PDB file of C-alpha atoms in Angstrom:
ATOM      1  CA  UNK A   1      92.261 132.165  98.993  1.00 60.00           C
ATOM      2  CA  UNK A   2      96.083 131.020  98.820  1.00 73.00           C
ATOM      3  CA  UNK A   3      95.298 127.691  99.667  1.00 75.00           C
ATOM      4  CA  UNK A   4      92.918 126.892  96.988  1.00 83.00           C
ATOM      5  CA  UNK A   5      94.375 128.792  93.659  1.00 87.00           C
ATOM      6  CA  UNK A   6      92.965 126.090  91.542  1.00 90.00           C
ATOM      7  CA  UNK A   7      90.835 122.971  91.318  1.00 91.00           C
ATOM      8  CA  UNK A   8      93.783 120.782  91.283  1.00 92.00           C
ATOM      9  CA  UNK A   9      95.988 122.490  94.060  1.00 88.00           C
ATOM     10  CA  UNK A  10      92.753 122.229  96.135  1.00 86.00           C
ATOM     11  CA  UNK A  11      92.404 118.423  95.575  1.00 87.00           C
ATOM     12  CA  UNK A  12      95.637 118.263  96.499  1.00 88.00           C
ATOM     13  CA  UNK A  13      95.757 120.273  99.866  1.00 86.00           C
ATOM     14  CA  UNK A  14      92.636 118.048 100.681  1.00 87.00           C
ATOM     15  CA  UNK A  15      94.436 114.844 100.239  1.00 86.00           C
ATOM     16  CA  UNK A  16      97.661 115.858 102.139  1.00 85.00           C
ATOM     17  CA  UNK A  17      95.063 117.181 104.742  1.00 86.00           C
ATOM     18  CA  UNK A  18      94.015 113.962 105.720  1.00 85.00           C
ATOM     19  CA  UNK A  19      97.323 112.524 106.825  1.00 83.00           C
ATOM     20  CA  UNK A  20      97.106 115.711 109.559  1.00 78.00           C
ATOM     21  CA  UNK A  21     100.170 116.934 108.118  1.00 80.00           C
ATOM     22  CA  UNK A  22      99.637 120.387 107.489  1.00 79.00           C
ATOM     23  CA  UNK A  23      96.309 120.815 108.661  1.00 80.00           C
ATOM     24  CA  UNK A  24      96.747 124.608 110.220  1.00 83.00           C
ATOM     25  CA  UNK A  25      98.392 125.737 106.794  1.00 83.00           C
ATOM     26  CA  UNK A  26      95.306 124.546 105.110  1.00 84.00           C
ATOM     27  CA  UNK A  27      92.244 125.439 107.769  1.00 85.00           C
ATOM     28  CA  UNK A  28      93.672 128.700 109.221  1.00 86.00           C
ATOM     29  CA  UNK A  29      93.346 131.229 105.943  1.00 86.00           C
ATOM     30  CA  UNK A  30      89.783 129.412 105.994  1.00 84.00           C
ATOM     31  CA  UNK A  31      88.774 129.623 109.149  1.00 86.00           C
ATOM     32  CA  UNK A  32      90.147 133.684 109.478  1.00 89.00           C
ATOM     33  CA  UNK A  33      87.657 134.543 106.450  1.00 87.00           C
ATOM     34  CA  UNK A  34      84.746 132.569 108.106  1.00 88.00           C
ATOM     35  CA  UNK A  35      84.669 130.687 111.132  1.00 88.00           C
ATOM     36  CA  UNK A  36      81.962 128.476 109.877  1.00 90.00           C
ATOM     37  CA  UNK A  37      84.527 127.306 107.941  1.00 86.00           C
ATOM     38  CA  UNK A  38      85.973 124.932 110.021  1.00 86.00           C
ATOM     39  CA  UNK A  39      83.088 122.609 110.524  1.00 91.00           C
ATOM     40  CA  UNK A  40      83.935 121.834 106.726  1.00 90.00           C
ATOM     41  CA  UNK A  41      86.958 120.899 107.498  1.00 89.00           C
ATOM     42  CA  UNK A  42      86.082 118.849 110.402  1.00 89.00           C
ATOM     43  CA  UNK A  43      83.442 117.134 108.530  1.00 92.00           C
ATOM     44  CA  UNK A  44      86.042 116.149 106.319  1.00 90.00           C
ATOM     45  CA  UNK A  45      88.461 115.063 108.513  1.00 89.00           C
ATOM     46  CA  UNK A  46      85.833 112.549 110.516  1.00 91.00           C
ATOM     47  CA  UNK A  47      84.601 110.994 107.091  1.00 91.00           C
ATOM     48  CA  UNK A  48      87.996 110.718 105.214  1.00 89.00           C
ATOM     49  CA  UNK A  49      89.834 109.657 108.568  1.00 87.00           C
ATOM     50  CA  UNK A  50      87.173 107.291 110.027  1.00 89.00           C
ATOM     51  CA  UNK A  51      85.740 105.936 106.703  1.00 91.00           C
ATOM     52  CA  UNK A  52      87.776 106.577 103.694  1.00 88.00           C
ATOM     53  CA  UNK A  53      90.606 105.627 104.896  1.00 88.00           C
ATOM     54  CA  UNK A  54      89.711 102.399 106.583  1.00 92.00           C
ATOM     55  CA  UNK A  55      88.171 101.339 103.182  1.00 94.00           C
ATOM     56  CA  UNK A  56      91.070 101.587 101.639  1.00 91.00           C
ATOM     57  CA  UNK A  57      93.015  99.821 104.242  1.00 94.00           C
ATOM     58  CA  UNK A  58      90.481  97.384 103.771  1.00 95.00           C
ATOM     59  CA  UNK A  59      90.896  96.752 100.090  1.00 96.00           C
ATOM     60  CA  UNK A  60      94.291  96.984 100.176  1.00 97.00           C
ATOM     61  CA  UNK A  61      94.630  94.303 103.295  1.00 97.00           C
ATOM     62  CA  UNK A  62      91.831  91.446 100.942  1.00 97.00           C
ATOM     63  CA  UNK A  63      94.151  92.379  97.834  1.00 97.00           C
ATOM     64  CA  UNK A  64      97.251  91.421  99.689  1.00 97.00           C
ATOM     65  CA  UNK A  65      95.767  88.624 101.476  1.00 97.00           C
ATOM     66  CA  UNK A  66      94.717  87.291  97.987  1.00 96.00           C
ATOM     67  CA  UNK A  67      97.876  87.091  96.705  1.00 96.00           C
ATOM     68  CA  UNK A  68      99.522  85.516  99.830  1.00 96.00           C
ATOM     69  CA  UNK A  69      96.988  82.595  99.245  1.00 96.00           C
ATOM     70  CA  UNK A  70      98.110  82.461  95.700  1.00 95.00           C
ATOM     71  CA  UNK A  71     101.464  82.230  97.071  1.00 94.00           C
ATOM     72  CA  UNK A  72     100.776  79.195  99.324  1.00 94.00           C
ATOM     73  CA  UNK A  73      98.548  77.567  96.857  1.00 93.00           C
ATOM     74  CA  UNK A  74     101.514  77.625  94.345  1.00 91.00           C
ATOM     75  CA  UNK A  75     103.773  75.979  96.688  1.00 84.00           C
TER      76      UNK A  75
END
């Protein structure tokens, strides 16, 4: 398949799939081979867009906050 030529250009793909960006490049040569293809990709879309990503907003927003803190505690 064009879309997945090698481990890392299919990591890739993945990862710029889940900001919806180019999400018929990726699932269309897919889902043309084998229909049942798709629920892959919408597996992966509800777990990286529901879960994954709102961990690492998560983690992101307590690392900031942190700092902020040590911030005002320095002042």
């Amino acid at each position: 398949m064009t879309t997945f030529p090698t481990v890392e250009a299919a990591y890739y793909n993945m990862v710029i799939l889940l900001t919806t960006a180019n999400f018929p490049d990726v699932m269309l040569p897919a889902y043309n081979a084998y229909r049942f293809n798709a629920s892959f990709f919408i597996v992966f879309l509800v777990f990286g867009l529901y879960f994954l990503l709102n961990v690492l907003l998560a983690v992101v927003f307590d690392n900031y906050k942190k700092k902020l803190e040590e911030k005002v505690s320095q002042k």
